[in-house]
mmCIF file of C-alpha atoms and ligand atoms in Angstrom:
data_model
loop_
_atom_site.group_PDB
_atom_site.id
_atom_site.type_symbol
_atom_site.label_atom_id
_atom_site.label_comp_id
_atom_site.label_asym_id
_atom_site.label_seq_id
_atom_site.Cartn_x
_atom_site.Cartn_y
_atom_site.Cartn_z
ATOM 1 C CA MET R 1 17.419 23.634 5.838
ATOM 2 C CA SER R 2 17.752 22.127 2.396
ATOM 3 C CA GLU R 3 14.903 20.120 0.932
ATOM 4 C CA LYS R 4 14.974 16.366 1.087
ATOM 5 C CA GLN R 5 14.667 14.692 -2.281
ATOM 6 C CA VAL R 6 11.949 12.060 -2.482
ATOM 7 C CA LEU R 7 10.929 9.705 -5.275
ATOM 8 C CA VAL R 8 7.315 8.492 -5.444
ATOM 9 C CA THR R 9 6.709 5.766 -8.019
ATOM 10 C CA GLY R 10 3.131 4.863 -8.913
ATOM 11 C CA ALA R 11 2.317 8.500 -8.188
ATOM 12 C CA CYS R 12 -0.924 8.381 -10.183
ATOM 13 C CA GLY R 13 -2.318 5.555 -8.079
ATOM 14 C CA GLU R 14 -4.555 6.054 -5.062
ATOM 15 C CA ILE R 15 -1.817 5.953 -2.437
ATOM 16 C CA GLY R 16 0.493 7.901 -4.743
ATOM 17 C CA GLN R 17 -1.826 10.860 -5.176
ATOM 18 C CA ALA R 18 -2.611 11.048 -1.472
ATOM 19 C CA LEU R 19 1.037 10.676 -0.487
ATOM 20 C CA VAL R 20 2.236 13.400 -2.853
ATOM 21 C CA GLN R 21 -0.393 15.695 -1.353
ATOM 22 C CA GLY R 22 0.660 14.704 2.166
ATOM 23 C CA LEU R 23 4.348 15.332 1.503
ATOM 24 C CA ALA R 24 3.629 18.669 -0.175
ATOM 25 C CA GLN R 25 1.439 19.731 2.727
ATOM 26 C CA ARG R 26 4.146 18.887 5.221
ATOM 27 C CA GLY R 27 6.750 20.759 3.144
ATOM 28 C CA GLY R 28 10.518 20.412 2.970
ATOM 29 C CA TYR R 29 10.579 17.905 0.131
ATOM 30 C CA ARG R 30 11.516 18.030 -3.511
ATOM 31 C CA ILE R 31 9.076 15.476 -4.876
ATOM 32 C CA VAL R 32 10.034 13.566 -8.008
ATOM 33 C CA THR R 33 7.214 11.400 -9.342
ATOM 34 C CA ALA R 34 7.140 8.435 -11.702
ATOM 35 C CA ASP R 35 4.271 6.579 -13.330
ATOM 36 C CA PHE R 36 3.125 4.980 -16.581
ATOM 37 C CA MET R 37 0.593 7.794 -16.817
ATOM 38 C CA PRO R 38 0.783 11.588 -16.927
ATOM 39 C CA LEU R 39 0.073 13.155 -13.534
ATOM 40 C CA PRO R 40 -3.550 14.005 -12.750
ATOM 41 C CA ASP R 41 -4.351 17.701 -12.207
ATOM 42 C CA SER R 42 -4.784 17.111 -8.471
ATOM 43 C CA ILE R 43 -1.014 16.711 -7.993
ATOM 44 C CA LYS R 44 0.556 18.180 -11.127
ATOM 45 C CA SER R 45 1.756 21.342 -9.437
ATOM 46 C CA LEU R 46 3.153 19.444 -6.445
ATOM 47 C CA SER R 47 5.678 17.390 -8.391
ATOM 48 C CA ALA R 48 9.030 19.034 -9.132
ATOM 49 C CA GLU R 49 9.555 16.604 -11.981
ATOM 50 C CA HIS R 50 7.565 13.723 -13.440
ATOM 51 C CA VAL R 51 9.157 10.769 -15.217
ATOM 52 C CA GLN R 52 6.551 9.044 -17.332
ATOM 53 C CA GLY R 53 6.997 5.507 -18.586
ATOM 54 C CA ASP R 54 7.807 1.944 -17.598
ATOM 55 C CA LEU R 55 9.981 1.982 -14.481
ATOM 56 C CA VAL R 56 11.920 -1.092 -15.590
ATOM 57 C CA TYR R 57 13.141 0.798 -18.669
ATOM 58 C CA LYS R 58 13.350 4.234 -17.062
ATOM 59 C CA ILE R 59 15.510 3.219 -14.125
ATOM 60 C CA LYS R 60 18.728 4.597 -15.665
ATOM 61 C CA THR R 61 17.214 8.074 -15.446
ATOM 62 C CA PHE R 62 17.300 7.859 -11.660
ATOM 63 C CA TYR R 63 20.983 7.005 -11.218
ATOM 64 C CA ASP R 64 21.767 10.736 -11.455
ATOM 65 C CA TYR R 65 19.460 11.668 -8.568
ATOM 66 C CA ASP R 66 20.351 11.906 -4.927
ATOM 67 C CA PHE R 67 17.224 10.555 -3.247
ATOM 68 C CA ASP R 68 16.909 10.615 0.540
ATOM 69 C CA THR R 69 13.761 8.510 0.454
ATOM 70 C CA ILE R 70 12.086 6.300 -2.133
ATOM 71 C CA PHE R 71 8.401 5.405 -1.870
ATOM 72 C CA HIS R 72 8.014 2.581 -4.337
ATOM 73 C CA LEU R 73 4.247 2.369 -4.791
ATOM 74 C CA ALA R 74 3.979 1.239 -8.415
ATOM 75 C CA ALA R 75 2.293 -2.168 -8.612
ATOM 76 C CA SER R 76 -0.272 -4.274 -10.415
ATOM 77 C CA LEU R 77 -2.913 -5.154 -7.775
ATOM 78 C CA SER R 78 -4.246 -8.576 -6.899
ATOM 79 C CA SER R 79 -7.215 -9.094 -9.255
ATOM 80 C CA LYS R 80 -5.500 -7.544 -12.260
ATOM 81 C CA ALA R 81 -2.345 -9.530 -11.552
ATOM 82 C CA GLU R 82 -4.309 -12.794 -11.829
ATOM 83 C CA VAL R 83 -5.407 -11.828 -15.336
ATOM 84 C CA ALA R 84 -1.924 -10.826 -16.530
ATOM 85 C CA THR R 85 0.408 -12.815 -14.300
ATOM 86 C CA GLU R 86 3.733 -12.455 -16.106
ATOM 87 C CA GLU R 87 3.139 -8.772 -16.702
ATOM 88 C CA ALA R 88 2.355 -8.372 -12.992
ATOM 89 C CA HIS R 89 5.574 -10.145 -12.058
ATOM 90 C CA ARG R 90 7.528 -7.804 -14.281
ATOM 91 C CA ILE R 91 5.930 -4.701 -12.786
ATOM 92 C CA ASN R 92 5.849 -5.874 -9.186
ATOM 93 C CA VAL R 93 9.154 -7.721 -8.923
ATOM 94 C CA GLU R 94 11.465 -6.428 -11.632
ATOM 95 C CA GLY R 95 10.497 -2.818 -10.973
ATOM 96 C CA THR R 96 11.192 -3.279 -7.259
ATOM 97 C CA MET R 97 14.466 -5.100 -7.900
ATOM 98 C CA GLN R 98 15.704 -2.311 -10.152
ATOM 99 C CA LEU R 99 14.934 0.347 -7.545
ATOM 100 C CA LEU R 100 16.448 -1.667 -4.707
ATOM 101 C CA MET R 101 19.644 -2.035 -6.750
ATOM 102 C CA LEU R 102 19.673 1.707 -7.353
ATOM 103 C CA ALA R 103 19.169 2.495 -3.659
ATOM 104 C CA ALA R 104 21.789 -0.057 -2.593
ATOM 105 C CA TYR R 105 24.281 1.342 -5.095
ATOM 106 C CA ARG R 106 23.774 4.883 -3.871
ATOM 107 C CA ALA R 107 23.935 3.865 -0.215
ATOM 108 C CA GLU R 108 27.199 2.041 -0.788
ATOM 109 C CA LYS R 109 28.785 4.668 -3.022
ATOM 110 C CA TYR R 110 27.837 7.754 -1.010
ATOM 111 C CA HIS R 111 27.732 6.144 2.463
ATOM 112 C CA LYS R 112 24.224 7.363 2.963
ATOM 113 C CA ALA R 113 21.384 4.996 3.849
ATOM 114 C CA VAL R 114 18.628 5.753 1.367
ATOM 115 C CA LYS R 115 15.257 5.059 3.021
ATOM 116 C CA PHE R 116 13.161 2.651 0.963
ATOM 117 C CA LEU R 117 9.448 2.613 1.885
ATOM 118 C CA PHE R 118 7.524 -0.296 0.410
ATOM 119 C CA PRO R 119 3.761 -0.876 0.562
ATOM 120 C CA SER R 120 3.192 -4.569 1.073
ATOM 121 C CA SER R 121 -0.226 -6.086 1.618
ATOM 122 C CA ILE R 122 -2.554 -8.446 3.448
ATOM 123 C CA ALA R 123 -2.270 -10.413 0.183
ATOM 124 C CA VAL R 124 0.983 -11.946 1.485
ATOM 125 C CA TYR R 125 -1.200 -14.081 3.752
ATOM 126 C CA GLY R 126 -2.930 -17.138 2.386
ATOM 127 C CA MET R 127 -5.296 -19.421 4.259
ATOM 128 C CA SER R 128 -6.466 -22.654 2.727
ATOM 129 C CA ASN R 129 -10.187 -22.325 3.459
ATOM 130 C CA LEU R 130 -12.831 -20.357 5.335
ATOM 131 C CA ALA R 131 -12.705 -22.543 8.435
ATOM 132 C CA VAL R 132 -8.963 -21.939 8.698
ATOM 133 C CA LYS R 133 -9.523 -18.201 8.156
ATOM 134 C CA LYS R 134 -12.165 -18.064 10.917
ATOM 135 C CA ASN R 135 -9.941 -19.997 13.271
ATOM 136 C CA ALA R 136 -6.882 -17.887 12.533
ATOM 137 C CA GLY R 137 -8.701 -14.654 13.473
ATOM 138 C CA VAL R 138 -6.119 -11.903 13.901
ATOM 139 C CA VAL R 139 -2.772 -12.814 12.301
ATOM 140 C CA LYS R 140 0.781 -11.726 13.108
ATOM 141 C CA GLU R 141 3.454 -10.848 10.547
ATOM 142 C CA GLU R 142 5.047 -14.290 10.605
ATOM 143 C CA ASP R 143 1.800 -16.297 10.290
ATOM 144 C CA TRP R 144 0.376 -17.786 7.117
ATOM 145 C CA ASN R 145 2.957 -16.393 4.684
ATOM 146 C CA THR R 146 1.562 -18.647 1.955
ATOM 147 C CA PRO R 147 -0.052 -16.314 -0.603
ATOM 148 C CA HIS R 148 -2.602 -17.561 -3.134
ATOM 149 C CA THR R 149 -2.074 -14.792 -5.677
ATOM 150 C CA MET R 150 0.679 -13.609 -8.000
ATOM 151 C CA TYR R 151 0.431 -10.193 -6.324
ATOM 152 C CA GLY R 152 0.804 -11.723 -2.855
ATOM 153 C CA CYS R 153 3.801 -13.812 -3.979
ATOM 154 C CA ASN R 154 5.360 -10.710 -5.537
ATOM 155 C CA LYS R 155 4.889 -8.606 -2.396
ATOM 156 C CA LEU R 156 6.231 -11.292 -0.071
ATOM 157 C CA TYR R 157 9.282 -11.883 -2.249
ATOM 158 C CA CYS R 158 9.960 -8.148 -2.545
ATOM 159 C CA GLU R 159 9.833 -7.858 1.245
ATOM 160 C CA LYS R 160 12.554 -10.531 1.341
ATOM 161 C CA LEU R 161 14.564 -8.788 -1.363
ATOM 162 C CA GLY R 162 14.317 -5.520 0.553
ATOM 163 C CA MET R 163 15.563 -7.212 3.712
ATOM 164 C CA TYR R 164 18.403 -8.806 1.744
ATOM 165 C CA TYR R 165 19.511 -5.472 0.277
ATOM 166 C CA GLY R 166 19.058 -3.818 3.659
ATOM 167 C CA LYS R 167 20.981 -6.355 5.700
ATOM 168 C CA TYR R 168 23.175 -8.711 3.726
ATOM 169 C CA TYR R 169 23.991 -7.205 0.357
ATOM 170 C CA GLY R 170 27.696 -6.517 0.027
ATOM 171 C CA GLN R 171 28.867 -9.761 1.599
ATOM 172 C CA LYS R 172 31.547 -9.687 -1.070
ATOM 173 C CA HIS R 173 33.338 -7.272 1.286
ATOM 174 C CA LEU R 174 34.058 -10.162 3.569
ATOM 175 C CA ASP R 175 37.121 -8.735 5.221
ATOM 176 C CA ALA R 176 36.357 -5.040 4.779
ATOM 177 C CA VAL R 177 34.155 -2.622 6.684
ATOM 178 C CA PRO R 178 30.558 -3.508 5.758
ATOM 179 C CA PRO R 179 29.087 -1.028 3.295
ATOM 180 C CA THR R 180 26.271 1.378 4.203
ATOM 181 C CA MET R 181 23.013 -0.373 3.381
ATOM 182 C CA LEU R 182 19.748 0.930 2.137
ATOM 183 C CA ASP R 183 17.173 1.296 4.882
ATOM 184 C CA PHE R 184 14.224 -0.915 3.917
ATOM 185 C CA ARG R 185 10.850 -0.444 5.656
ATOM 186 C CA ALA R 186 7.592 -2.098 4.620
ATOM 187 C CA ILE R 187 3.964 -1.817 5.700
ATOM 188 C CA ARG R 188 1.415 -4.532 5.004
ATOM 189 C CA PHE R 189 -1.656 -2.495 4.150
ATOM 190 C CA PRO R 190 -5.231 -3.696 4.558
ATOM 191 C CA GLY R 191 -7.863 -2.643 1.993
ATOM 192 C CA LEU R 192 -7.676 1.142 1.618
ATOM 193 C CA ILE R 193 -10.593 3.504 1.072
ATOM 194 C CA SER R 194 -10.346 7.041 -0.224
ATOM 195 C CA ALA R 195 -13.184 9.520 -0.586
ATOM 196 C CA PHE R 196 -11.394 11.152 -3.519
ATOM 197 C CA THR R 197 -10.173 8.325 -5.747
ATOM 198 C CA LEU R 198 -11.292 4.831 -6.683
ATOM 199 C CA PRO R 199 -9.018 1.795 -6.792
ATOM 200 C CA SER R 200 -8.639 -0.372 -9.859
ATOM 201 C CA GLY R 201 -7.493 -3.949 -10.185
ATOM 202 C CA GLY R 202 -7.570 -4.828 -6.489
ATOM 203 C CA THR R 203 -9.723 -7.404 -4.731
ATOM 204 C CA SER R 204 -10.606 -5.285 -1.710
ATOM 205 C CA ASP R 205 -12.135 -2.855 -4.225
ATOM 206 C CA TYR R 206 -15.694 -3.950 -3.364
ATOM 207 C CA GLY R 207 -15.615 -1.785 -0.213
ATOM 208 C CA PRO R 208 -14.788 1.544 -1.870
ATOM 209 C CA GLU R 209 -16.745 0.680 -5.041
ATOM 210 C CA MET R 210 -19.901 -0.010 -3.051
ATOM 211 C CA LEU R 211 -19.648 3.225 -1.066
ATOM 212 C CA HIS R 212 -18.870 5.434 -4.069
ATOM 213 C CA ALA R 213 -21.731 3.813 -6.052
ATOM 214 C CA ALA R 214 -24.201 4.349 -3.198
ATOM 215 C CA ALA R 215 -23.180 8.007 -2.895
ATOM 216 C CA GLN R 216 -23.822 8.493 -6.622
ATOM 217 C CA ASP R 217 -27.177 6.671 -6.672
ATOM 218 C CA LYS R 218 -25.714 3.971 -8.898
ATOM 219 C CA PRO R 219 -26.668 0.311 -8.420
ATOM 220 C CA TYR R 220 -23.818 -1.915 -7.252
ATOM 221 C CA ALA R 221 -23.406 -5.683 -7.484
ATOM 222 C CA CYS R 222 -20.828 -6.654 -4.862
ATOM 223 C CA PHE R 223 -18.453 -9.333 -6.171
ATOM 224 C CA VAL R 224 -18.036 -11.083 -2.798
ATOM 225 C CA ARG R 225 -20.494 -12.658 -0.339
ATOM 226 C CA ALA R 226 -22.140 -10.533 2.354
ATOM 227 C CA ASP R 227 -20.281 -12.359 5.155
ATOM 228 C CA THR R 228 -16.827 -11.671 3.660
ATOM 229 C CA LYS R 229 -14.630 -10.029 6.251
ATOM 230 C CA ILE R 230 -11.207 -8.403 5.922
ATOM 231 C CA SER R 231 -9.415 -5.428 7.375
ATOM 232 C CA PHE R 232 -9.834 -1.897 5.935
ATOM 233 C CA MET R 233 -8.379 1.548 6.551
ATOM 234 C CA ALA R 234 -9.032 5.182 5.629
ATOM 235 C CA MET R 235 -6.557 6.576 3.116
ATOM 236 C CA PRO R 236 -5.441 9.400 5.452
ATOM 237 C CA ASP R 237 -4.367 6.733 7.958
ATOM 238 C CA ALA R 238 -2.385 4.925 5.255
ATOM 239 C CA ILE R 239 -0.530 8.155 4.461
ATOM 240 C CA LYS R 240 -0.013 8.848 8.156
ATOM 241 C CA SER R 241 1.518 5.375 8.594
ATOM 242 C CA LEU R 242 3.958 5.879 5.699
ATOM 243 C CA MET R 243 5.085 9.206 7.146
ATOM 244 C CA MET R 244 5.416 7.765 10.637
ATOM 245 C CA LEU R 245 7.477 4.840 9.412
ATOM 246 C CA MET R 246 9.637 7.189 7.338
ATOM 247 C CA ASP R 247 10.319 9.403 10.373
ATOM 248 C CA VAL R 248 11.091 6.821 13.031
ATOM 249 C CA PRO R 249 14.823 6.371 13.797
ATOM 250 C CA ARG R 250 16.147 3.055 12.494
ATOM 251 C CA GLY R 251 17.242 2.025 15.975
ATOM 252 C CA LYS R 252 13.626 1.812 17.131
ATOM 253 C CA LEU R 253 12.665 -0.710 14.468
ATOM 254 C CA SER R 254 12.833 -4.349 15.509
ATOM 255 C CA ASN R 255 11.546 -5.527 12.149
ATOM 256 C CA ASN R 256 11.539 -4.508 8.489
ATOM 257 C CA VAL R 257 7.902 -5.375 7.870
ATOM 258 C CA TYR R 258 4.856 -4.225 9.837
ATOM 259 C CA ASN R 259 1.141 -5.001 9.840
ATOM 260 C CA ILE R 260 -1.150 -2.067 10.431
ATOM 261 C CA ALA R 261 -4.881 -2.253 11.079
ATOM 262 C CA ALA R 262 -7.859 0.050 11.612
ATOM 263 C CA PHE R 263 -11.207 -1.768 11.313
ATOM 264 C CA ALA R 264 -12.249 -5.201 10.113
ATOM 265 C CA ILE R 265 -15.804 -5.348 8.791
ATOM 266 C CA THR R 266 -17.937 -7.548 6.525
ATOM 267 C CA ALA R 267 -19.274 -6.612 3.098
ATOM 268 C CA ASP R 268 -22.715 -6.644 4.707
ATOM 269 C CA GLU R 269 -21.612 -4.054 7.246
ATOM 270 C CA PHE R 270 -20.499 -1.834 4.341
ATOM 271 C CA ARG R 271 -23.952 -2.303 2.818
ATOM 272 C CA ARG R 272 -25.705 -1.508 6.102
ATOM 273 C CA ARG R 273 -23.666 1.662 6.598
ATOM 274 C CA ALA R 274 -24.151 2.690 2.960
ATOM 275 C CA LEU R 275 -27.931 2.281 3.315
ATOM 276 C CA GLN R 276 -27.961 4.283 6.521
ATOM 277 C CA ALA R 277 -26.280 7.195 4.753
ATOM 278 C CA PHE R 278 -27.965 6.771 1.366
ATOM 279 C CA PRO R 279 -31.337 5.037 1.934
ATOM 280 C CA ASN R 280 -31.978 4.628 -1.809
ATOM 281 C CA ALA R 281 -28.748 2.720 -2.405
ATOM 282 C CA ARG R 282 -29.261 -0.391 -4.536
ATOM 283 C CA ILE R 283 -26.700 -2.976 -3.427
ATOM 284 C CA SER R 284 -26.834 -6.661 -4.344
ATOM 285 C CA PHE R 285 -24.407 -9.521 -3.881
ATOM 286 C CA GLU R 286 -23.187 -11.436 -6.942
ATOM 287 C CA PRO R 287 -20.035 -13.236 -5.825
ATOM 288 C CA ASN R 288 -17.369 -13.872 -8.413
ATOM 289 C CA PRO R 289 -15.806 -17.235 -7.489
ATOM 290 C CA ARG R 290 -12.235 -16.208 -8.326
ATOM 291 C CA ARG R 291 -12.272 -12.916 -6.506
ATOM 292 C CA GLN R 292 -14.179 -14.484 -3.622
ATOM 293 C CA GLY R 293 -11.484 -17.161 -3.372
ATOM 294 C CA ILE R 294 -8.796 -14.492 -3.105
ATOM 295 C CA VAL R 295 -10.512 -12.593 -0.283
ATOM 296 C CA ASP R 296 -11.353 -15.845 1.496
ATOM 297 C CA SER R 297 -7.615 -16.563 1.656
ATOM 298 C CA TRP R 298 -6.893 -13.216 3.363
ATOM 299 C CA PRO R 299 -7.140 -12.890 7.140
ATOM 300 C CA GLU R 300 -10.197 -11.418 8.834
ATOM 301 C CA ASP R 301 -7.905 -9.036 10.693
ATOM 302 C CA VAL R 302 -4.225 -8.399 11.352
ATOM 303 C CA ASP R 303 -2.288 -7.867 14.568
ATOM 304 C CA ASP R 304 -0.475 -4.532 14.452
ATOM 305 C CA SER R 305 0.971 -4.609 17.971
ATOM 306 C CA LEU R 306 4.542 -4.562 16.668
ATOM 307 C CA ALA R 307 3.945 -1.264 14.798
ATOM 308 C CA ARG R 308 2.218 0.131 17.895
ATOM 309 C CA LYS R 309 5.182 -0.809 20.050
ATOM 310 C CA ASP R 310 8.062 0.151 17.718
ATOM 311 C CA TRP R 311 6.771 3.389 16.205
ATOM 312 C CA ASN R 312 3.656 4.286 18.203
ATOM 313 C CA TRP R 313 1.310 3.427 15.363
ATOM 314 C CA LYS R 314 -2.356 4.119 16.036
ATOM 315 C CA PRO R 315 -5.019 4.762 13.387
ATOM 316 C CA SER R 316 -6.972 8.010 13.619
ATOM 317 C CA TYR R 317 -10.102 6.455 12.117
ATOM 318 C CA ASP R 318 -11.962 3.520 13.609
ATOM 319 C CA VAL R 319 -15.063 2.409 11.708
ATOM 320 C CA ASP R 320 -17.361 5.093 13.145
ATOM 321 C CA ARG R 321 -14.898 7.907 12.696
ATOM 322 C CA PHE R 322 -14.114 6.614 9.200
ATOM 323 C CA PHE R 323 -17.730 7.024 8.107
ATOM 324 C CA ASP R 324 -18.769 10.026 10.204
ATOM 325 C CA ASP R 325 -15.679 12.223 10.174
ATOM 326 C CA TYR R 326 -13.994 11.320 6.899
ATOM 327 C CA PHE R 327 -15.817 9.371 4.240
ATOM 328 C CA LEU R 328 -19.399 10.644 4.384
ATOM 329 C CA PRO R 329 -18.665 14.373 4.726
ATOM 330 C CA GLU R 330 -16.093 14.241 1.927
ATOM 331 C CA ILE R 331 -18.144 12.075 -0.400
ATOM 332 C CA ARG R 332 -21.232 14.263 0.081
ATOM 333 C CA LYS R 333 -19.165 17.270 -0.942
ATOM 334 C CA ARG R 334 -17.764 15.403 -3.895
ATOM 335 C CA TYR R 335 -21.027 14.100 -5.327
ATOM 336 C CA GLY R 336 -23.220 16.885 -3.997
ATOM 337 C CA LYS R 337 -25.457 14.592 -1.902
HETATM 338 N N1 LIG C 401 -5.992 -3.671 -1.953
HETATM 339 C C1 LIG C 401 -5.108 -4.637 -2.530
HETATM 340 C C2 LIG C 401 -5.803 -5.514 -3.485
HETATM 341 O O1 LIG C 401 -6.980 -5.709 -3.314
HETATM 342 C C3 LIG C 401 -4.517 -5.499 -1.454
HETATM 343 O O2 LIG C 401 -3.300 -4.959 -1.097
HETATM 344 O O3 LIG C 401 -5.191 -6.045 -4.358
#
């Protein structure tokens, strides 16, 4: 069987590196990567071709490629996007728009529905204060779509753009056969934690930062309060979810956008678990009001029953398995503890 051609943008990011490894491990793909940066050694040999540079200006390069699937991961995350808002909009929205146009063009021209996988985020939710957040508890996809951040606005809008290009684009053909559409599928990720890479520019970063610091005997000042609670997930589960959503036949999907969840814990629970594993860990809490405000607007947990029903989603790692079977063994190997 011939290889499927896949594009992974943002390949140097945390999800990007893990996804490229996951696709290569599965086999059967020609993986084309794109990023601002040169590829790290960990995935260099896995990419058939790397396009380095700003996606918005490089997009013309990709019109000659016949992609079966596009994973558009490139983004400026929530904390960074608050510091450079217009730049974030350009990266997050214009980059996505350009790729959606490319996928829609190819789908229409070659009558082949290019799959477009888009990582959205819990940042699309926005609750006005802590009391509302507590009351809301576990939120569904359609609840609280009132983001407080540029990143959240960008992700929510790009979900809508993806649905537009997937469902309605081509309405100019009013009396003709409707064109083949791109096949848009999005996952709203919780905070992700990898044992191999560290995030940068996100607001859920305190979780992974705290754990990696503890494992290296470095002091860590957590930038949110101890009682701060949001949903997190192991990176291997994030990759599993992308693959599952890629594989599921379109007919089984009742929606374009899906929550997924694994475990919702407080910053204090991270500290407690870090101390259990690394008793000398030095962890303090020094909340940063802006970053605290962002996490306080995100739900404590998300309802992923739609993903469970439509494509049999189920995380492999609950909180105990995350620490015992994934994070701690890997991190001990990595830092020699
Ligand atoms: N992890 C992301 C962030 O903190 C949320 O999607 O920005």
